[in-house]
Short mmCIF file of the C-alpha atoms (twelve columns), coordinates in Angstrom:
data_MODEL
# 
_entry.id   MODEL 
# 
loop_
_atom_site.group_PDB 
_atom_site.id 
_atom_site.type_symbol 
_atom_site.label_atom_id 
_atom_site.label_alt_id 
_atom_site.label_comp_id 
_atom_site.label_asym_id 
_atom_site.label_seq_id 
_atom_site.Cartn_x 
_atom_site.Cartn_y 
_atom_site.Cartn_z 
_atom_site.pdbx_PDB_model_num 
ATOM 1  C CA . MET A 1  22.649 5.081  6.652   1 
ATOM 2  C CA . GLY A 2  20.079 7.688  7.097   1 
ATOM 3  C CA . TYR A 3  18.295 8.593  10.545  1 
ATOM 4  C CA . ILE A 4  14.970 6.696  9.833   1 
ATOM 5  C CA . GLU A 5  17.017 3.252  8.990   1 
ATOM 6  C CA . ASP A 6  19.127 3.568  12.098  1 
ATOM 7  C CA . MET A 7  15.802 4.478  14.109  1 
ATOM 8  C CA . ARG A 8  13.820 1.221  12.272  1 
ATOM 9  C CA . ASN A 9  17.041 -0.857 13.435  1 
ATOM 10 C CA . LEU A 10 16.698 0.080  16.975  1 
ATOM 11 C CA . VAL A 11 12.779 -0.308 17.218  1 
ATOM 12 C CA . GLY A 12 12.253 -2.933 14.618  1 
ATOM 13 C CA . ASN A 13 8.612  -3.086 13.678  1 
ATOM 14 C CA . HIS A 14 7.416  -0.818 16.441  1 
ATOM 15 C CA . PRO A 15 5.507  2.240  15.283  1 
ATOM 16 C CA . LEU A 16 7.665  5.477  14.770  1 
ATOM 17 C CA . ILE A 17 6.143  9.079  15.362  1 
ATOM 18 C CA . LEU A 18 7.435  11.246 12.426  1 
ATOM 19 C CA . ILE A 19 6.754  14.848 12.142  1 
ATOM 20 C CA . GLY A 20 7.120  16.815 8.700   1 
ATOM 21 C CA . SER A 21 6.363  19.937 7.161   1 
ATOM 22 C CA . HIS A 22 5.851  21.245 3.768   1 
ATOM 23 C CA . ALA A 23 6.215  24.606 2.332   1 
ATOM 24 C CA . ILE A 24 5.231  26.684 -0.807  1 
ATOM 25 C CA . ILE A 25 7.368  29.763 -1.494  1 
ATOM 26 C CA . LEU A 26 6.302  32.204 -4.247  1 
ATOM 27 C CA . ASN A 27 8.150  34.963 -5.723  1 
ATOM 28 C CA . GLU A 28 6.952  38.493 -6.746  1 
ATOM 29 C CA . GLN A 29 5.961  36.589 -10.145 1 
ATOM 30 C CA . ASP A 30 4.013  33.973 -8.573  1 
ATOM 31 C CA . GLU A 31 6.727  31.150 -9.492  1 
ATOM 32 C CA . ILE A 32 7.030  28.321 -7.015  1 
ATOM 33 C CA . LEU A 33 10.442 27.605 -5.503  1 
ATOM 34 C CA . LEU A 34 11.415 23.860 -5.959  1 
ATOM 35 C CA . GLN A 35 13.710 21.555 -4.386  1 
ATOM 36 C CA . LEU A 36 15.483 18.886 -6.413  1 
ATOM 37 C CA . ARG A 37 15.339 15.807 -4.560  1 
ATOM 38 C CA . THR A 38 18.854 13.930 -4.750  1 
ATOM 39 C CA . ASP A 39 17.191 10.483 -3.971  1 
ATOM 40 C CA . PHE A 40 14.709 10.389 -6.850  1 
ATOM 41 C CA . ASN A 41 16.378 13.189 -9.052  1 
ATOM 42 C CA . ARG A 42 13.208 15.044 -9.248  1 
ATOM 43 C CA . TRP A 43 11.916 18.462 -8.597  1 
ATOM 44 C CA . GLY A 44 9.204  18.885 -5.736  1 
ATOM 45 C CA . ILE A 45 7.807  21.198 -2.957  1 
ATOM 46 C CA . ILE A 46 10.230 21.992 -0.167  1 
ATOM 47 C CA . TRP A 47 9.906  19.662 2.891   1 
ATOM 48 C CA . ARG A 48 11.629 18.708 6.002   1 
ATOM 49 C CA . ARG A 49 11.190 15.869 8.554   1 
ATOM 50 C CA . LEU A 50 11.797 16.770 12.081  1 
ATOM 51 C CA . ARG A 51 14.341 14.390 14.189  1 
ATOM 52 C CA . ILE A 52 12.921 14.114 17.837  1 
# 
């Protein structure tokens, strides 16, 4: 199980405060660096969720 699922099991339906960020990284040819998401098997913009 992942972090969010673990937290959801602890707090039930109470609101969770989640913080995340996105980044667009370009190389010298203005190509965008993408991240392969293994959960959906799709390419996307780099992002992370912070654990508080």
